[in-house]
Each structure stands twice: as structure tokens, then as C-alpha cells.
Short mmCIF file of C-alpha atoms in Angstrom, two decimals:
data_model
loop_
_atom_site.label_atom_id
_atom_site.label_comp_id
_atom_site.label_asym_id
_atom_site.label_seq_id
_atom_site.Cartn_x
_atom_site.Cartn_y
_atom_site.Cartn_z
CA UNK A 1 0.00 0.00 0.00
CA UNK A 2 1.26 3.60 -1.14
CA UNK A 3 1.21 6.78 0.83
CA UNK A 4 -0.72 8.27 -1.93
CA UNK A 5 -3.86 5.18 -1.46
CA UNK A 6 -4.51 6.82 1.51
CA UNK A 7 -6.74 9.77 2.39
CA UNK A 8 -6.83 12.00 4.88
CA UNK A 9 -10.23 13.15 5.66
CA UNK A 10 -12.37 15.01 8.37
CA UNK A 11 -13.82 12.28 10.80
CA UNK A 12 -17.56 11.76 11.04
CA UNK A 13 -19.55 10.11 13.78
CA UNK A 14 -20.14 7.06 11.29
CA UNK A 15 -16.40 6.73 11.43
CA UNK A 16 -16.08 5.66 15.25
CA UNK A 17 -17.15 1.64 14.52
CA UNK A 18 -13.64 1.77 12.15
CA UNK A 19 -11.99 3.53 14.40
CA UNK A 20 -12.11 1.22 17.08
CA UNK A 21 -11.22 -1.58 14.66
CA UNK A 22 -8.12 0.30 13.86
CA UNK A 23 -7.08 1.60 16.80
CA UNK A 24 -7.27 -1.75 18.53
CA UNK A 25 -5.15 -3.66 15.81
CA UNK A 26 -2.64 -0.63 16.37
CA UNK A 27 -2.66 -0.88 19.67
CA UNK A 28 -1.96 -4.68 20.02
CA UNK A 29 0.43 -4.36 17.00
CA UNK A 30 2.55 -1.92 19.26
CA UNK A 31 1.78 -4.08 22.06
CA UNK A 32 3.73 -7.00 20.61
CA UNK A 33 6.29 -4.60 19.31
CA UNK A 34 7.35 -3.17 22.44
CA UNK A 35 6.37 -6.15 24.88
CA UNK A 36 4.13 -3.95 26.70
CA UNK A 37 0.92 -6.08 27.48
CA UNK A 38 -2.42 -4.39 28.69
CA UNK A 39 -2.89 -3.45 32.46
CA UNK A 40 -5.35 -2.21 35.21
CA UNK A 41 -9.24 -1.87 34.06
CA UNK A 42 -10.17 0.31 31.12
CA UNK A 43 -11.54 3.60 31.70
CA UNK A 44 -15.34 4.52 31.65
CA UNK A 45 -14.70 8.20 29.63
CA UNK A 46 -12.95 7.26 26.75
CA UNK A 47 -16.17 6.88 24.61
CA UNK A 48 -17.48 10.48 26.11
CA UNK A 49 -13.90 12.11 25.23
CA UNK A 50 -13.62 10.82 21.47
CA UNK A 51 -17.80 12.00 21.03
CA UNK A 52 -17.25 15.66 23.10
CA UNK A 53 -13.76 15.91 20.69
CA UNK A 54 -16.32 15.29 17.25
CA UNK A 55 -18.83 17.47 18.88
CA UNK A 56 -16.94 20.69 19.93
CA UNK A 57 -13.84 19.85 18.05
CA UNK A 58 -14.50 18.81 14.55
CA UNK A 59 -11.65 20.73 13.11
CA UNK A 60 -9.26 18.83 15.26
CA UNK A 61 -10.51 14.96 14.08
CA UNK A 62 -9.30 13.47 11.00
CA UNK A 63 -9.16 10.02 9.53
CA UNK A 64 -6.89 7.67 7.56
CA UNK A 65 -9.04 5.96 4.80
CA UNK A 66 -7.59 3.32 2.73
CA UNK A 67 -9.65 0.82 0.27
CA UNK A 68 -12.96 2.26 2.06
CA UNK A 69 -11.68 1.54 5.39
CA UNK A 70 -10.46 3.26 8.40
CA UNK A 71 -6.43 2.93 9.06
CA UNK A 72 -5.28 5.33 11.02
CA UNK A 73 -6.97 8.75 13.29
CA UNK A 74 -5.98 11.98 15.04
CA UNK A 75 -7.93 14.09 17.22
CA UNK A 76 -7.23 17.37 18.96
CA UNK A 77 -8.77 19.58 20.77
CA UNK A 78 -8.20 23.12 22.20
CA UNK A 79 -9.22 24.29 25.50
CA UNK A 80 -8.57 27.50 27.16
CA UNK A 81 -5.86 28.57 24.92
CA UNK A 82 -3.71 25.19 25.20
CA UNK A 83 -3.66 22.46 22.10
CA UNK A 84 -3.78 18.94 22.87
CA UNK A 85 -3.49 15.66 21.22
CA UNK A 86 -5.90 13.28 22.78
CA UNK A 87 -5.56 10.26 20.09
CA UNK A 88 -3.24 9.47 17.08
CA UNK A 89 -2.68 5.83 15.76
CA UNK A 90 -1.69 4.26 12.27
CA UNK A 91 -3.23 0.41 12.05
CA UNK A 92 -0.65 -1.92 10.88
CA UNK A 93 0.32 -2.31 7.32
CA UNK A 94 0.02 1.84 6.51
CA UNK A 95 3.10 2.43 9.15
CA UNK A 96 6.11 3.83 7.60
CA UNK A 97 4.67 5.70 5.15
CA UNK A 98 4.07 9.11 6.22
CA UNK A 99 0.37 8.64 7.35
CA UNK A 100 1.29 9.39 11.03
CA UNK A 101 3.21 12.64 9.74
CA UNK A 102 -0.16 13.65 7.71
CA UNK A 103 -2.98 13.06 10.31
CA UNK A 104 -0.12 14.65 12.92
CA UNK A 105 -0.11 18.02 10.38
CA UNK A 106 -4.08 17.69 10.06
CA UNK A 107 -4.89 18.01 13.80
CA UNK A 108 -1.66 20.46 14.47
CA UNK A 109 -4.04 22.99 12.10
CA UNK A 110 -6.87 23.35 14.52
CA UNK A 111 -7.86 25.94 16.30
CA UNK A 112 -6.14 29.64 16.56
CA UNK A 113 -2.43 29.70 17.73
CA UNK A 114 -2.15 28.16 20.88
CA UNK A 115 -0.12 29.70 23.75
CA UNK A 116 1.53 25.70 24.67
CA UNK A 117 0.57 22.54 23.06
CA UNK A 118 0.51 19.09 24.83
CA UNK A 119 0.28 15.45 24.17
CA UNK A 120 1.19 11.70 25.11
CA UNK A 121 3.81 9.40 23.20
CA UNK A 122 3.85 6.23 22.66
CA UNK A 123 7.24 4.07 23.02
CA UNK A 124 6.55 3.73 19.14
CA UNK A 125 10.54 4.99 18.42
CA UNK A 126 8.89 6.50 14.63
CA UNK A 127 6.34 8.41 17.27
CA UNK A 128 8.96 9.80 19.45
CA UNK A 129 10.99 10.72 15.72
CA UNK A 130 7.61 12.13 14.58
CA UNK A 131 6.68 14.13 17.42
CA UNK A 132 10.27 15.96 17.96
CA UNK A 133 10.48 16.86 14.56
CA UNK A 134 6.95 18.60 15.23
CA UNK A 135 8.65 21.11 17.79
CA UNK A 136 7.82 19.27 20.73
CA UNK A 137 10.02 18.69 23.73
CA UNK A 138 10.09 15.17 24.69
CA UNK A 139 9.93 14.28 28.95
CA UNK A 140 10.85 11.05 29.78
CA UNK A 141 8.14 9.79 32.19
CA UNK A 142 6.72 6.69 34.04
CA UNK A 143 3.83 4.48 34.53
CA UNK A 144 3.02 2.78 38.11
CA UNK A 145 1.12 -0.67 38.19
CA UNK A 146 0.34 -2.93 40.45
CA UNK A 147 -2.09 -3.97 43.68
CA UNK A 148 -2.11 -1.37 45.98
CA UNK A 149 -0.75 -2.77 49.38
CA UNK A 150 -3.68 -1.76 51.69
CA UNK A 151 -1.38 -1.59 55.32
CA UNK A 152 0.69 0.94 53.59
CA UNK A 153 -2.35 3.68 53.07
CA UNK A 154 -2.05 6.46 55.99
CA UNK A 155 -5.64 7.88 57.25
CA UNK A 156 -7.17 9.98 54.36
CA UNK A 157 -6.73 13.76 55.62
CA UNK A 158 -8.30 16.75 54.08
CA UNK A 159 -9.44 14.84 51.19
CA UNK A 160 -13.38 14.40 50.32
CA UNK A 161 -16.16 13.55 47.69
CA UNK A 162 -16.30 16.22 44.58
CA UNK A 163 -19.28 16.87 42.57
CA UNK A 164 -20.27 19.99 40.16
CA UNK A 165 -19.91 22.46 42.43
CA UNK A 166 -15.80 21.72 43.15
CA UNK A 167 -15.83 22.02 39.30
CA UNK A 168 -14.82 26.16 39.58
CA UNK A 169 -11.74 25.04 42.20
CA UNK A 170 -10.46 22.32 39.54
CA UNK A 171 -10.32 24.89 36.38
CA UNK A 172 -7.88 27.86 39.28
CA UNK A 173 -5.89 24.53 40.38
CA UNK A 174 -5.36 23.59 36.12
CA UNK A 175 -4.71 26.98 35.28
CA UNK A 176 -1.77 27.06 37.88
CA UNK A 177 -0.33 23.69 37.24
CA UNK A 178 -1.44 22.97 33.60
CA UNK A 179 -1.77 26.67 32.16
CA UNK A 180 -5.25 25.68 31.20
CA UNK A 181 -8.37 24.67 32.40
CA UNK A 182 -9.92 20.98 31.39
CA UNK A 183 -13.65 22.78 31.27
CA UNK A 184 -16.17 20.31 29.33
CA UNK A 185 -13.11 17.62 28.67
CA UNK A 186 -13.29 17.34 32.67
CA UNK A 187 -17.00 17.56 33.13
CA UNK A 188 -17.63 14.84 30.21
CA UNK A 189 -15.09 12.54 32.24
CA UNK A 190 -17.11 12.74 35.22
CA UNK A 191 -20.08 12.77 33.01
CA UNK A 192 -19.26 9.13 32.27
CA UNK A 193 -18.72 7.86 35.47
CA UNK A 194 -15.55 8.82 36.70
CA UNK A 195 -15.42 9.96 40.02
CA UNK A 196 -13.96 13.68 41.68
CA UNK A 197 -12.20 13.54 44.62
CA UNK A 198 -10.88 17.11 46.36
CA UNK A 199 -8.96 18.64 48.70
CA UNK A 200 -8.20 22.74 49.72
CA UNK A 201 -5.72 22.79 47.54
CA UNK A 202 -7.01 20.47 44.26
CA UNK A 203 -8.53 17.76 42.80
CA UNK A 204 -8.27 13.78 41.37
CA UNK A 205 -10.08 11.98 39.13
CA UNK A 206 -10.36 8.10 39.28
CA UNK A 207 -11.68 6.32 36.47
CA UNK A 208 -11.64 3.59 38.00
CA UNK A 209 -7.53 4.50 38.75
CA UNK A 210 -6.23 7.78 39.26
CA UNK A 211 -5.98 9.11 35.95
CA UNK A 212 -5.59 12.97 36.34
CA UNK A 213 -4.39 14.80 39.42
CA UNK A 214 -3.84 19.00 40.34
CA UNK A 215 -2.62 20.41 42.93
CA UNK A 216 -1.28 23.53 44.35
CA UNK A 217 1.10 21.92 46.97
CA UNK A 218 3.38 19.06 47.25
CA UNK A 219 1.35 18.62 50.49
CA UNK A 220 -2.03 18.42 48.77
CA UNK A 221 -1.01 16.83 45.95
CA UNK A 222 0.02 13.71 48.24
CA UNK A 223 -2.53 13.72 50.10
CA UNK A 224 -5.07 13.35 47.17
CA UNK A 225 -2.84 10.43 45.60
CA UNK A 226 -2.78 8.21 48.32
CA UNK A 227 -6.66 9.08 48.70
CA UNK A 228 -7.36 7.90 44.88
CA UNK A 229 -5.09 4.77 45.90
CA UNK A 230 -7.42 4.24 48.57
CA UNK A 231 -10.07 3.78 46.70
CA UNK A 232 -8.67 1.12 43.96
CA UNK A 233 -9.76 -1.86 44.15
CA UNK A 234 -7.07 -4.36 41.71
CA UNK A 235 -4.27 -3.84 39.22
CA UNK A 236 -4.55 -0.14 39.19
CA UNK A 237 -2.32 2.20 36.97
CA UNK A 238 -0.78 5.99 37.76
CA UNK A 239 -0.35 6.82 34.05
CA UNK A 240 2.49 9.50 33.84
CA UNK A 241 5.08 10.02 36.39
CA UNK A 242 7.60 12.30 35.28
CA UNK A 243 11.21 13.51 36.41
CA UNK A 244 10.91 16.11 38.95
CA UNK A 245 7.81 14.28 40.51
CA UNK A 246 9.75 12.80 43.84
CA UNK A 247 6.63 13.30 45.59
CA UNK A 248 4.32 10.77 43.87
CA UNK A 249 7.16 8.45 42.71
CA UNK A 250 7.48 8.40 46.82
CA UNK A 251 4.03 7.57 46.76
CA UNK A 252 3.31 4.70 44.39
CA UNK A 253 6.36 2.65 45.87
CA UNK A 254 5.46 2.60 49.34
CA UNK A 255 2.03 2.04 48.08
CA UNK A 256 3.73 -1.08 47.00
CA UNK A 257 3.40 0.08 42.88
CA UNK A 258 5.98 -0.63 40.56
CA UNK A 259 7.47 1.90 38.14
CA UNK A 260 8.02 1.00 34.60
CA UNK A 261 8.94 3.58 31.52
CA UNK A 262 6.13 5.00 29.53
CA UNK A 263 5.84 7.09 26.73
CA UNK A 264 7.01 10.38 27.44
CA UNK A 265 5.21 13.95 27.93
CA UNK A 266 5.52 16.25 25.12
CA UNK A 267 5.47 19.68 25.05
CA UNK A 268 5.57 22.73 22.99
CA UNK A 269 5.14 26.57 23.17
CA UNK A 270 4.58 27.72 26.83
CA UNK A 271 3.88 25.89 29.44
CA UNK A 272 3.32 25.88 33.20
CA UNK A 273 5.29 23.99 35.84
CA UNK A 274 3.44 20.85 35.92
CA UNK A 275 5.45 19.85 39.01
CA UNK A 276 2.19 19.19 41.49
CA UNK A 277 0.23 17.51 38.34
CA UNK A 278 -0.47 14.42 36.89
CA UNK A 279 -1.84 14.41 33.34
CA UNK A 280 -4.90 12.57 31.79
CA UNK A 281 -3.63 10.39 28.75
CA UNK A 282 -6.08 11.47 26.67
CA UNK A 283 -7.32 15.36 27.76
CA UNK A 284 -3.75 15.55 29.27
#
């Protein structure tokens, strides 16, 4: 298959059965590549995020389309004057031939100019290529997994049930940390089940894990990681740990996690310090 058999098209909702097909042969294609098998529970919001992205972000979702199927997809959205990449993946046999670089360059075009752009790598090494020729900055970062060892958790302090009305406190603690606020991404999240836990000084999401985290302290920040720990139940993942991030690396290993590498953080334009904050894979 040439480069030039495949288009690159706007996504439409009738797109999303294909999609799925493709993404999951790329994912278990990279799977076997890297000898990275599948962990924890899968998330309740990933459905919501792909359907708020077509809704509110159609210029930002784009499709590979070979022989009248779907090979490859890249959505992006833009919230609060920061870009984002929440999904890009190639299906196996249309790899290596500049489809990744085209949907990448489709969903770079959305939206004004962005004050900092954001997204997720893979440990695909033609990613990581792809991705640093694109301007980004590429942090090294890991993932913890595991059973959380339940004599380790200290008593829960400061830390309680969120709902809507915490929603205000989460976009002051993302604009600190993140340099944007998560707005609908974070309210479709919950939206779909995942659950809000907060403290003074931030917020953390589980779904069912902890899979996003702000704070505005090294104190609070801690305090609402070993809260979301608390409330696993299982193999449980903490997606993206990064260098820098002593306090939760302290964390996950005395909650008996183990730390393996994971595709790294990328980043481009300005951004803020990140240092109390643990990004969502897919909203990051």
C-alpha cells in the first residue's frame, strides 16, 4: 500500500465503529512490538472524550481511509488557549509511510495559535521521531502498576467527595499547574462515570484508577494520591510520572506500585510547571 492510497479526511460520527477496529489492531500491534501487554481496568470516559472531541472539536478529528476503510486517526482539541493531542494511531500495514506525519499536520491545524501545546507518546521509536520533529520537547516519564498494598495507606486527611460544584476550584488549580483549564473535557469525564475527589488545595479523578491529578502543593497533591489509591480496588495504573515528581514516585512505591517507563510527555510553546500535576492520557 502507497502513501498516496490513503486519504486524509475530516472524521464523522459514522467513522467511530472503524476507528475502534483500527485503533485496537494498532494498539496490540505496538503491544507485541514493544512487549508492553495491557494493564489495570479500562476507563469509563474514553467513549465520552472521542464524542465531546467530534462534537466541539470537529476541526481537530481526522481520519486515515484506505480501500474504504479506516487505518489510522488523530484528534485534537483546544481548550482554554492550550492544544492537545488526545488520540493518534496508524493500524498496521500503513506504518512507515508518512500517514502518522499527515494526520499529525491535520490536527496540528486546529484551532487559533495556541499559547503551549501538549500530548502523550507512545514508546513507538517513529512516534517519538515524529513528534520531535513537530517542535515538541520530549519528557521522559513513568507508569506505576500494580495492587495497591492496603497496610501501607495512611488515614485519608483533608481529602473528600467532589461533585459539580468543586468544578470552579479544579479549572484555578489547572490553570496554575497545567496553564489551562480541562472545562467540558473534565465535566464529560465525570459525566461518564468517573469519580472527583478534592482537597483545599485540588482535585483527582479516578476512572476507576487515578488518571488525572492538580494540585497547588506538594502537600495536597500527596494527600489526594494516596486518597485515589485508597479507593482502587485491583491492578490499578498511575499513568504519567515524570522527572521532577519525587513526591508521587514516593508515593506509588510505598504504596507497594511498581514503576516502569512509559511514553514520554511532550510539550511545545509555553507551558506551566506541571510539578504538582499528573496528566490525563487522553485530555492531558
Amino acid at each position: 500500500m502507497t502513501t498516496d492510497a490513503v486519504r486524509i479526511r475530516p472524521m464523522a460520527t459514522g467513522d467511530r465503529p472503524g476507528m475502534r477496529l483500527s485503533t485496537q489492531a494498532a494498539f496490540d500491534d505496538l503491544a507485541a512490538r514493544v512487549g508492553r501487554p495491557d494493564t489495570g481496568t479500562p476507563s469509563a470516559s474514553g467513549a465520552a472524550i472521542i464524542g465531546g472531541l467530534l462534537d466541539r472539536d470537529a476541526e481537530g478529528a481526522w481520519v486515515a481511509e484506505a480501500g474504504g476503510r479506516i487505518c489510522g486517526a488523530a484528534l485534537a482539541g483546544v481548550r482554554d488557549g492550550l492544544w492537545y493531542l488526545a488520540h493518534l494511531h496508524v493500524a498496521p500495514g500503513h506504518q512507515g509511510q508518512g500517514v502518522g506525519r499527515r494526520l499529525l499536520a491535520a490536527a496540528l491545524g486546529h484551532g487559533p495559535a495556541p499559547r503551549g501545546r501538549l500530548l502523550h507518546a507512545s514508546l513507538d521509536p517513529q512516534a517519538l521521531y515524529r513528534y520531535q520533529r513537530s517542535g515538541f520537547s520530549l519528557d521522559p516519564a513513568f507508569e506505576a502498576f500494580g495492587t495497591v498494598a492496603r497496610a501501607a495507606l495512611p488515614a485519608a486527611t483533608g481529602v473528600r467527595p467532589g461533585d459539580a460544584g468543586d468544578l470552579d476550584l479544579a479549572a484555578d488549580v489547572d490553570r496554575a499547574q497545567r496553564g489551562a483549564a480541562h472545562g467540558i473535557d473534565l465535566e464529560a469525564i465525570l459525566g461518564a462515570g468517573a469519580r472527583l475527589l478534592v482537597h483545599d488545595g485540588g482535585y483527582a479523578v479516578l476512572d476507576p484508577g487515578p488518571v488525572l491529578l492538580a494540585a497547588t502543593s506538594v502537600e495536597a497533591a500527596t494527600a489526594l494520591l494516596w486518597a485515589a489509591l485508597a479507593e482502587t480496588d485491583g491492578v490499578t495504573t498511575v499513568p504519567i510520572l515524570r522527572a521532577g515528581q519525587d513526591w508521587a514516585i514516593d508515593v506509588v512505591h510505598r504504596a507497594g506500585l511498581r514503576l516502569r517507563p512509559t511514553g514520554p510527555l511532550c510539550r511545545a510553546g509555553t507551558s506551566a510547571p506541571m510539578t504538582t500535576y499528573l496528566p490525563h492520557t487522553g485530555v492531558l
